Amino acid sequence: MDKTGEIKFIPLRGIPEVKKGDSLGEMILRAAAREEFSFLDGDIVVIAQKVVSKAEGRVVNLSQIEPSGFAVTVSEEVSKDPRLVEVILGETRRIVRMDERESGKGRLIVETTGGLVLANAGVDASNVSGGEDVTLLPLDSDRSARVVRRHIEQETGKYIAVIISDTVGRPWREGLTDIAIGCSGIKALSDRRGETDSKGLTLTATEMATADQVACAAGLLMEKTAALPVVIARGVDYIRGEGDSGELIRDPAHDLFR
């Protein structure tokens, strides 16, 4: 936190529609200049995954997809477009769970090739073109964050962290929230083990998912209908580092539900 003990989340307005090949770092800097916003040392730039995927060309048109026999079989189980299922399977390491609800809208929960467990492998049709385009997750969200971070740092001379966020559901809880799927300049986990609490007791199992916490808070300003894909977090107490969002994925050896 800053000297006042405050944490601020500041929406960066004026980000135009993102297209393949666009430099997100440059777009953010230009938007900041128009808004007369100056970066401070330690600011965290939180970017919605959708615009990262668009900039990196991770958009697929379903009219170009020929579903496999397996995709057709799965699509019948979950009442989804077989072409969409084919795209999902292409991003999938393993199917975790699938079923068809009474509403006729089935669920397909998978582990992605990047190790995340998500509905539909993160493949999404919202906020794309309104047609048959769908977005896929970035191939390497940590790298995506690193590219943006280096560009902004080079131009501002400030230490900047970057988080790529995505909106996900959660087992055993209703509603969606945002998590960090990529980060740079910030340790995804803040290991507080060995420190003492307010009573002087030594912490033995306290690892805070700092990157997720920041992504979630920024998500309050990033609602899908708000067209605000970039939020600046200021005053957050975090551990600086290269960043590895994989730290947030539980080791299978410690996962009681696999």
Short mmCIF file of N, CA and C in Angstrom, two decimals, residues 81-217:
data_model
loop_
_atom_site.label_atom_id
_atom_site.label_comp_id
_atom_site.label_asym_id
_atom_site.label_seq_id
_atom_site.Cartn_x
_atom_site.Cartn_y
_atom_site.Cartn_z
N ASP A 81 -22.40 -26.70 -30.37
CA ASP A 81 -22.01 -26.72 -31.77
C ASP A 81 -20.76 -27.60 -31.92
N PRO A 82 -20.79 -28.63 -32.78
CA PRO A 82 -19.62 -29.50 -32.92
C PRO A 82 -18.37 -28.75 -33.37
N ARG A 83 -18.53 -27.68 -34.11
CA ARG A 83 -17.37 -26.88 -34.52
C ARG A 83 -16.74 -26.19 -33.32
N LEU A 84 -17.59 -25.69 -32.43
CA LEU A 84 -17.07 -25.09 -31.20
C LEU A 84 -16.36 -26.13 -30.35
N VAL A 85 -16.94 -27.31 -30.26
CA VAL A 85 -16.32 -28.39 -29.48
C VAL A 85 -14.97 -28.75 -30.07
N GLU A 86 -14.86 -28.76 -31.38
CA GLU A 86 -13.57 -29.06 -32.03
C GLU A 86 -12.51 -28.04 -31.62
N VAL A 87 -12.89 -26.77 -31.59
CA VAL A 87 -11.95 -25.73 -31.17
C VAL A 87 -11.56 -25.93 -29.70
N ILE A 88 -12.55 -26.23 -28.87
CA ILE A 88 -12.28 -26.46 -27.45
C ILE A 88 -11.31 -27.63 -27.26
N LEU A 89 -11.56 -28.72 -27.97
CA LEU A 89 -10.70 -29.90 -27.83
C LEU A 89 -9.27 -29.61 -28.28
N GLY A 90 -9.13 -28.70 -29.24
CA GLY A 90 -7.79 -28.33 -29.68
C GLY A 90 -6.99 -27.59 -28.64
N GLU A 91 -7.68 -27.04 -27.64
CA GLU A 91 -7.03 -26.31 -26.54
C GLU A 91 -6.98 -27.14 -25.26
N THR A 92 -7.33 -28.43 -25.37
CA THR A 92 -7.56 -29.26 -24.19
C THR A 92 -6.50 -30.33 -24.00
N ARG A 93 -6.06 -30.46 -22.75
CA ARG A 93 -5.17 -31.55 -22.37
C ARG A 93 -5.98 -32.77 -21.94
N ARG A 94 -7.05 -32.55 -21.20
CA ARG A 94 -7.94 -33.64 -20.79
C ARG A 94 -9.30 -33.08 -20.44
N ILE A 95 -10.33 -33.89 -20.63
CA ILE A 95 -11.68 -33.51 -20.22
C ILE A 95 -11.86 -33.86 -18.75
N VAL A 96 -12.22 -32.88 -17.95
CA VAL A 96 -12.42 -33.09 -16.52
C VAL A 96 -13.83 -33.57 -16.23
N ARG A 97 -14.82 -32.92 -16.86
CA ARG A 97 -16.21 -33.28 -16.61
C ARG A 97 -17.07 -32.73 -17.74
N MET A 98 -18.04 -33.51 -18.17
CA MET A 98 -19.00 -33.00 -19.13
C MET A 98 -20.35 -33.62 -18.85
N ASP A 99 -21.40 -32.82 -19.02
CA ASP A 99 -22.75 -33.34 -18.87
C ASP A 99 -23.72 -32.38 -19.53
N GLU A 100 -24.96 -32.82 -19.67
CA GLU A 100 -26.00 -32.00 -20.27
C GLU A 100 -27.02 -31.66 -19.20
N ARG A 101 -27.27 -30.37 -19.04
CA ARG A 101 -28.25 -29.92 -18.06
C ARG A 101 -29.66 -29.98 -18.66
N GLU A 102 -30.65 -29.94 -17.78
CA GLU A 102 -32.03 -29.99 -18.24
C GLU A 102 -32.37 -28.84 -19.18
N SER A 103 -31.67 -27.73 -19.03
CA SER A 103 -31.93 -26.57 -19.89
C SER A 103 -31.49 -26.82 -21.32
N GLY A 104 -30.73 -27.90 -21.52
CA GLY A 104 -30.22 -28.19 -22.86
C GLY A 104 -28.89 -27.54 -23.15
N LYS A 105 -28.38 -26.76 -22.19
CA LYS A 105 -27.08 -26.12 -22.35
C LYS A 105 -26.06 -26.89 -21.51
N GLY A 106 -25.25 -27.68 -22.18
CA GLY A 106 -24.35 -28.58 -21.45
C GLY A 106 -23.10 -27.89 -20.95
N ARG A 107 -22.38 -28.63 -20.12
CA ARG A 107 -21.13 -28.13 -19.55
C ARG A 107 -19.98 -28.99 -20.02
N LEU A 108 -18.89 -28.35 -20.35
CA LEU A 108 -17.68 -29.05 -20.76
C LEU A 108 -16.51 -28.41 -20.01
N ILE A 109 -16.08 -29.07 -18.96
CA ILE A 109 -14.99 -28.57 -18.12
C ILE A 109 -13.72 -29.33 -18.49
N VAL A 110 -12.66 -28.60 -18.83
CA VAL A 110 -11.45 -29.25 -19.30
C VAL A 110 -10.22 -28.65 -18.62
N GLU A 111 -9.13 -29.41 -18.69
CA GLU A 111 -7.82 -28.86 -18.35
C GLU A 111 -7.18 -28.40 -19.66
N THR A 112 -6.82 -27.14 -19.73
CA THR A 112 -6.25 -26.61 -20.96
C THR A 112 -4.81 -27.09 -21.14
N THR A 113 -4.28 -26.86 -22.32
CA THR A 113 -2.88 -27.23 -22.58
C THR A 113 -1.93 -26.43 -21.69
N GLY A 114 -2.41 -25.31 -21.15
CA GLY A 114 -1.60 -24.51 -20.24
C GLY A 114 -1.77 -24.88 -18.78
N GLY A 115 -2.65 -25.86 -18.49
CA GLY A 115 -2.82 -26.34 -17.13
C GLY A 115 -3.98 -25.75 -16.36
N LEU A 116 -4.70 -24.80 -16.93
CA LEU A 116 -5.86 -24.22 -16.26
C LEU A 116 -7.06 -25.15 -16.40
N VAL A 117 -7.91 -25.21 -15.39
CA VAL A 117 -9.16 -25.97 -15.48
C VAL A 117 -10.28 -24.96 -15.67
N LEU A 118 -10.90 -25.00 -16.86
CA LEU A 118 -11.86 -23.98 -17.25
C LEU A 118 -13.03 -24.58 -18.02
N ALA A 119 -14.15 -23.91 -17.98
CA ALA A 119 -15.24 -24.27 -18.87
C ALA A 119 -14.85 -23.91 -20.30
N ASN A 120 -15.05 -24.86 -21.21
CA ASN A 120 -14.83 -24.63 -22.64
C ASN A 120 -13.40 -24.22 -22.99
N ALA A 121 -12.44 -24.56 -22.13
CA ALA A 121 -11.02 -24.23 -22.35
C ALA A 121 -10.79 -22.73 -22.52
N GLY A 122 -11.72 -21.93 -21.99
CA GLY A 122 -11.57 -20.49 -22.12
C GLY A 122 -11.99 -19.94 -23.47
N VAL A 123 -12.47 -20.81 -24.37
CA VAL A 123 -12.94 -20.36 -25.68
C VAL A 123 -14.24 -19.58 -25.49
N ASP A 124 -14.32 -18.39 -26.09
CA ASP A 124 -15.43 -17.49 -25.76
C ASP A 124 -15.88 -16.72 -27.00
N ALA A 125 -17.19 -16.52 -27.11
CA ALA A 125 -17.74 -15.79 -28.25
C ALA A 125 -18.16 -14.38 -27.89
N SER A 126 -18.13 -14.00 -26.62
CA SER A 126 -18.59 -12.67 -26.23
C SER A 126 -17.57 -11.61 -26.60
N ASN A 127 -18.06 -10.42 -26.92
CA ASN A 127 -17.20 -9.27 -27.23
C ASN A 127 -16.21 -9.55 -28.36
N VAL A 128 -16.65 -10.30 -29.38
CA VAL A 128 -15.76 -10.54 -30.52
C VAL A 128 -16.33 -9.81 -31.73
N SER A 129 -17.14 -10.49 -32.54
CA SER A 129 -17.66 -9.84 -33.74
C SER A 129 -19.17 -9.91 -33.85
N GLY A 130 -19.78 -10.73 -33.00
CA GLY A 130 -21.21 -10.94 -33.11
C GLY A 130 -21.57 -11.98 -34.14
N GLY A 131 -20.57 -12.50 -34.86
CA GLY A 131 -20.80 -13.54 -35.85
C GLY A 131 -20.38 -14.88 -35.33
N GLU A 132 -19.55 -15.59 -36.10
CA GLU A 132 -19.10 -16.93 -35.70
C GLU A 132 -17.66 -16.93 -35.21
N ASP A 133 -17.14 -15.77 -34.87
CA ASP A 133 -15.79 -15.69 -34.33
C ASP A 133 -15.79 -16.06 -32.85
N VAL A 134 -14.76 -16.78 -32.43
CA VAL A 134 -14.53 -17.07 -31.02
C VAL A 134 -13.07 -16.78 -30.70
N THR A 135 -12.80 -16.41 -29.46
CA THR A 135 -11.43 -16.16 -29.05
C THR A 135 -10.90 -17.34 -28.24
N LEU A 136 -9.60 -17.59 -28.40
CA LEU A 136 -8.88 -18.59 -27.63
C LEU A 136 -7.97 -17.87 -26.65
N LEU A 137 -7.58 -18.54 -25.60
CA LEU A 137 -6.64 -17.94 -24.66
C LEU A 137 -5.30 -17.70 -25.34
N PRO A 138 -4.52 -16.73 -24.89
CA PRO A 138 -3.17 -16.54 -25.42
C PRO A 138 -2.36 -17.83 -25.27
N LEU A 139 -1.43 -18.04 -26.19
CA LEU A 139 -0.60 -19.25 -26.12
C LEU A 139 0.27 -19.25 -24.87
N ASP A 140 0.76 -18.08 -24.47
CA ASP A 140 1.62 -17.95 -23.29
C ASP A 140 1.30 -16.61 -22.64
N SER A 141 0.38 -16.62 -21.69
CA SER A 141 -0.08 -15.36 -21.09
C SER A 141 1.01 -14.66 -20.29
N ASP A 142 1.94 -15.41 -19.71
CA ASP A 142 3.06 -14.77 -19.01
C ASP A 142 3.92 -13.98 -19.99
N ARG A 143 4.16 -14.58 -21.15
CA ARG A 143 4.94 -13.88 -22.18
C ARG A 143 4.18 -12.64 -22.66
N SER A 144 2.87 -12.77 -22.83
CA SER A 144 2.06 -11.62 -23.25
C SER A 144 2.20 -10.48 -22.26
N ALA A 145 2.13 -10.81 -20.96
CA ALA A 145 2.28 -9.79 -19.92
C ALA A 145 3.68 -9.18 -19.95
N ARG A 146 4.67 -10.02 -20.19
CA ARG A 146 6.06 -9.55 -20.21
C ARG A 146 6.31 -8.55 -21.35
N VAL A 147 5.74 -8.82 -22.52
CA VAL A 147 5.91 -7.93 -23.67
C VAL A 147 5.33 -6.55 -23.37
N VAL A 148 4.12 -6.52 -22.82
CA VAL A 148 3.48 -5.24 -22.48
C VAL A 148 4.28 -4.52 -21.40
N ARG A 149 4.69 -5.26 -20.40
CA ARG A 149 5.44 -4.65 -19.29
C ARG A 149 6.71 -3.98 -19.79
N ARG A 150 7.49 -4.69 -20.61
CA ARG A 150 8.76 -4.14 -21.08
C ARG A 150 8.55 -2.88 -21.91
N HIS A 151 7.49 -2.87 -22.71
CA HIS A 151 7.21 -1.70 -23.54
C HIS A 151 6.89 -0.49 -22.67
N ILE A 152 6.03 -0.68 -21.68
CA ILE A 152 5.65 0.45 -20.83
C ILE A 152 6.83 0.91 -19.98
N GLU A 153 7.59 -0.03 -19.45
CA GLU A 153 8.75 0.34 -18.63
C GLU A 153 9.78 1.10 -19.45
N GLN A 154 9.99 0.67 -20.68
CA GLN A 154 10.98 1.33 -21.54
C GLN A 154 10.59 2.78 -21.81
N GLU A 155 9.30 3.02 -21.97
CA GLU A 155 8.84 4.37 -22.31
C GLU A 155 8.66 5.26 -21.08
N THR A 156 8.39 4.67 -19.92
CA THR A 156 8.11 5.48 -18.73
C THR A 156 9.28 5.55 -17.75
N GLY A 157 10.16 4.56 -17.79
CA GLY A 157 11.25 4.50 -16.82
C GLY A 157 10.80 4.08 -15.44
N LYS A 158 9.55 3.61 -15.31
CA LYS A 158 9.01 3.17 -14.03
C LYS A 158 8.97 1.65 -13.96
N TYR A 159 9.02 1.13 -12.71
CA TYR A 159 8.81 -0.32 -12.53
C TYR A 159 7.32 -0.58 -12.61
N ILE A 160 6.94 -1.44 -13.56
CA ILE A 160 5.53 -1.74 -13.80
C ILE A 160 5.33 -3.25 -13.74
N ALA A 161 4.24 -3.69 -13.16
CA ALA A 161 3.84 -5.09 -13.22
C ALA A 161 2.62 -5.19 -14.13
N VAL A 162 2.45 -6.33 -14.77
CA VAL A 162 1.31 -6.55 -15.67
C VAL A 162 0.64 -7.87 -15.33
N ILE A 163 -0.68 -7.86 -15.27
CA ILE A 163 -1.48 -9.07 -15.05
C ILE A 163 -2.47 -9.22 -16.20
N ILE A 164 -2.55 -10.42 -16.77
CA ILE A 164 -3.59 -10.75 -17.74
C ILE A 164 -4.69 -11.47 -16.97
N SER A 165 -5.91 -10.95 -17.04
CA SER A 165 -7.01 -11.53 -16.26
C SER A 165 -8.05 -12.18 -17.16
N ASP A 166 -8.77 -13.13 -16.60
CA ASP A 166 -9.87 -13.77 -17.31
C ASP A 166 -10.99 -14.04 -16.31
N THR A 167 -12.21 -14.09 -16.82
CA THR A 167 -13.39 -14.33 -15.99
C THR A 167 -13.73 -15.81 -16.00
N VAL A 168 -13.88 -16.40 -14.82
CA VAL A 168 -14.08 -17.84 -14.72
C VAL A 168 -15.16 -18.16 -13.69
N GLY A 169 -15.70 -19.37 -13.78
CA GLY A 169 -16.57 -19.90 -12.75
C GLY A 169 -15.74 -20.66 -11.73
N ARG A 170 -16.38 -21.08 -10.63
CA ARG A 170 -15.66 -21.75 -9.56
C ARG A 170 -16.45 -22.96 -9.09
N PRO A 171 -15.76 -24.07 -8.80
CA PRO A 171 -16.48 -25.22 -8.24
C PRO A 171 -17.01 -24.89 -6.85
N TRP A 172 -18.20 -25.38 -6.57
CA TRP A 172 -18.85 -25.24 -5.27
C TRP A 172 -19.31 -23.82 -4.95
N ARG A 173 -19.17 -22.88 -5.87
CA ARG A 173 -19.65 -21.52 -5.63
C ARG A 173 -20.30 -20.99 -6.89
N GLU A 174 -21.41 -20.27 -6.71
CA GLU A 174 -22.08 -19.67 -7.84
C GLU A 174 -21.41 -18.35 -8.23
N GLY A 175 -21.64 -17.93 -9.45
CA GLY A 175 -21.14 -16.64 -9.90
C GLY A 175 -19.75 -16.72 -10.49
N LEU A 176 -19.43 -15.70 -11.27
CA LEU A 176 -18.13 -15.60 -11.93
C LEU A 176 -17.23 -14.62 -11.20
N THR A 177 -15.94 -14.79 -11.38
CA THR A 177 -14.98 -13.85 -10.84
C THR A 177 -13.78 -13.82 -11.78
N ASP A 178 -12.83 -12.94 -11.50
CA ASP A 178 -11.65 -12.82 -12.36
C ASP A 178 -10.43 -13.40 -11.66
N ILE A 179 -9.57 -14.02 -12.47
CA ILE A 179 -8.31 -14.56 -11.97
C ILE A 179 -7.18 -14.11 -12.88
N ALA A 180 -5.95 -14.29 -12.41
CA ALA A 180 -4.78 -13.99 -13.22
C ALA A 180 -4.38 -15.23 -14.01
N ILE A 181 -4.35 -15.12 -15.33
CA ILE A 181 -3.87 -16.24 -16.15
C ILE A 181 -2.48 -15.95 -16.71
N GLY A 182 -1.97 -14.76 -16.44
CA GLY A 182 -0.62 -14.40 -16.86
C GLY A 182 -0.15 -13.22 -16.04
N CYS A 183 1.16 -13.15 -15.79
CA CYS A 183 1.68 -12.02 -15.03
C CYS A 183 3.16 -11.82 -15.31
N SER A 184 3.61 -10.60 -15.09
CA SER A 184 5.03 -10.26 -15.21
C SER A 184 5.31 -9.08 -14.29
N GLY A 185 6.44 -9.16 -13.61
CA GLY A 185 6.82 -8.08 -12.70
C GLY A 185 6.26 -8.23 -11.30
N ILE A 186 5.45 -9.27 -11.09
CA ILE A 186 4.83 -9.51 -9.79
C ILE A 186 4.84 -11.01 -9.51
N LYS A 187 5.20 -11.37 -8.29
CA LYS A 187 5.10 -12.77 -7.89
C LYS A 187 3.63 -13.12 -7.74
N ALA A 188 3.20 -14.16 -8.44
CA ALA A 188 1.79 -14.54 -8.41
C ALA A 188 1.35 -14.92 -7.00
N LEU A 189 2.23 -15.60 -6.28
CA LEU A 189 1.98 -16.00 -4.90
C LEU A 189 2.87 -15.19 -3.97
N SER A 190 2.30 -14.68 -2.89
CA SER A 190 3.09 -14.00 -1.86
C SER A 190 3.24 -14.96 -0.69
N ASP A 191 4.43 -15.49 -0.53
CA ASP A 191 4.69 -16.47 0.53
C ASP A 191 4.98 -15.75 1.83
N ARG A 192 4.05 -15.83 2.77
CA ARG A 192 4.20 -15.17 4.06
C ARG A 192 4.61 -16.13 5.17
N ARG A 193 4.91 -17.36 4.80
CA ARG A 193 5.32 -18.34 5.81
C ARG A 193 6.62 -17.89 6.48
N GLY A 194 6.65 -18.04 7.78
CA GLY A 194 7.82 -17.61 8.54
C GLY A 194 7.66 -16.23 9.14
N GLU A 195 6.71 -15.44 8.61
CA GLU A 195 6.43 -14.14 9.20
C GLU A 195 5.55 -14.31 10.44
N THR A 196 5.37 -13.25 11.19
CA THR A 196 4.55 -13.34 12.40
C THR A 196 3.26 -12.54 12.22
N ASP A 197 2.19 -13.03 12.86
CA ASP A 197 0.91 -12.31 12.79
C ASP A 197 0.84 -11.25 13.88
N SER A 198 -0.33 -10.62 14.04
CA SER A 198 -0.48 -9.53 15.00
C SER A 198 -0.32 -10.00 16.44
N LYS A 199 -0.42 -11.32 16.68
CA LYS A 199 -0.27 -11.87 18.02
C LYS A 199 1.13 -12.43 18.25
N GLY A 200 2.00 -12.28 17.24
CA GLY A 200 3.35 -12.77 17.38
C GLY A 200 3.53 -14.22 17.02
N LEU A 201 2.47 -14.86 16.51
CA LEU A 201 2.56 -16.26 16.11
C LEU A 201 3.17 -16.38 14.72
N THR A 202 3.96 -17.43 14.51
CA THR A 202 4.62 -17.63 13.22
C THR A 202 3.65 -18.24 12.22
N LEU A 203 3.56 -17.64 11.06
CA LEU A 203 2.70 -18.15 10.00
C LEU A 203 3.34 -19.37 9.37
N THR A 204 2.56 -20.43 9.22
CA THR A 204 3.12 -21.68 8.69
C THR A 204 2.50 -22.11 7.36
N ALA A 205 1.36 -21.54 7.00
CA ALA A 205 0.69 -22.00 5.78
C ALA A 205 0.05 -20.86 5.00
N THR A 206 0.65 -19.68 5.08
CA THR A 206 0.03 -18.51 4.46
C THR A 206 0.72 -18.16 3.15
N GLU A 207 0.09 -18.54 2.06
CA GLU A 207 0.53 -18.13 0.72
C GLU A 207 -0.66 -17.42 0.07
N MET A 208 -0.53 -16.15 -0.14
CA MET A 208 -1.62 -15.35 -0.70
C MET A 208 -1.52 -15.31 -2.22
N ALA A 209 -2.65 -15.54 -2.87
CA ALA A 209 -2.71 -15.50 -4.34
C ALA A 209 -2.85 -14.04 -4.77
N THR A 210 -1.78 -13.29 -4.62
CA THR A 210 -1.83 -11.84 -4.83
C THR A 210 -2.29 -11.47 -6.24
N ALA A 211 -1.77 -12.15 -7.24
CA ALA A 211 -2.15 -11.82 -8.62
C ALA A 211 -3.64 -12.04 -8.85
N ASP A 212 -4.18 -13.11 -8.28
CA ASP A 212 -5.63 -13.36 -8.39
C ASP A 212 -6.42 -12.27 -7.67
N GLN A 213 -5.95 -11.87 -6.49
CA GLN A 213 -6.65 -10.84 -5.73
C GLN A 213 -6.74 -9.53 -6.51
N VAL A 214 -5.63 -9.16 -7.13
CA VAL A 214 -5.60 -7.92 -7.91
C VAL A 214 -6.51 -8.03 -9.13
N ALA A 215 -6.43 -9.18 -9.82
CA ALA A 215 -7.28 -9.40 -11.00
C ALA A 215 -8.75 -9.33 -10.64
N CYS A 216 -9.11 -9.92 -9.51
CA CYS A 216 -10.50 -9.94 -9.07
C CYS A 216 -11.00 -8.54 -8.77
N ALA A 217 -10.20 -7.76 -8.06
CA ALA A 217 -10.61 -6.39 -7.73
C ALA A 217 -10.74 -5.54 -8.99
#
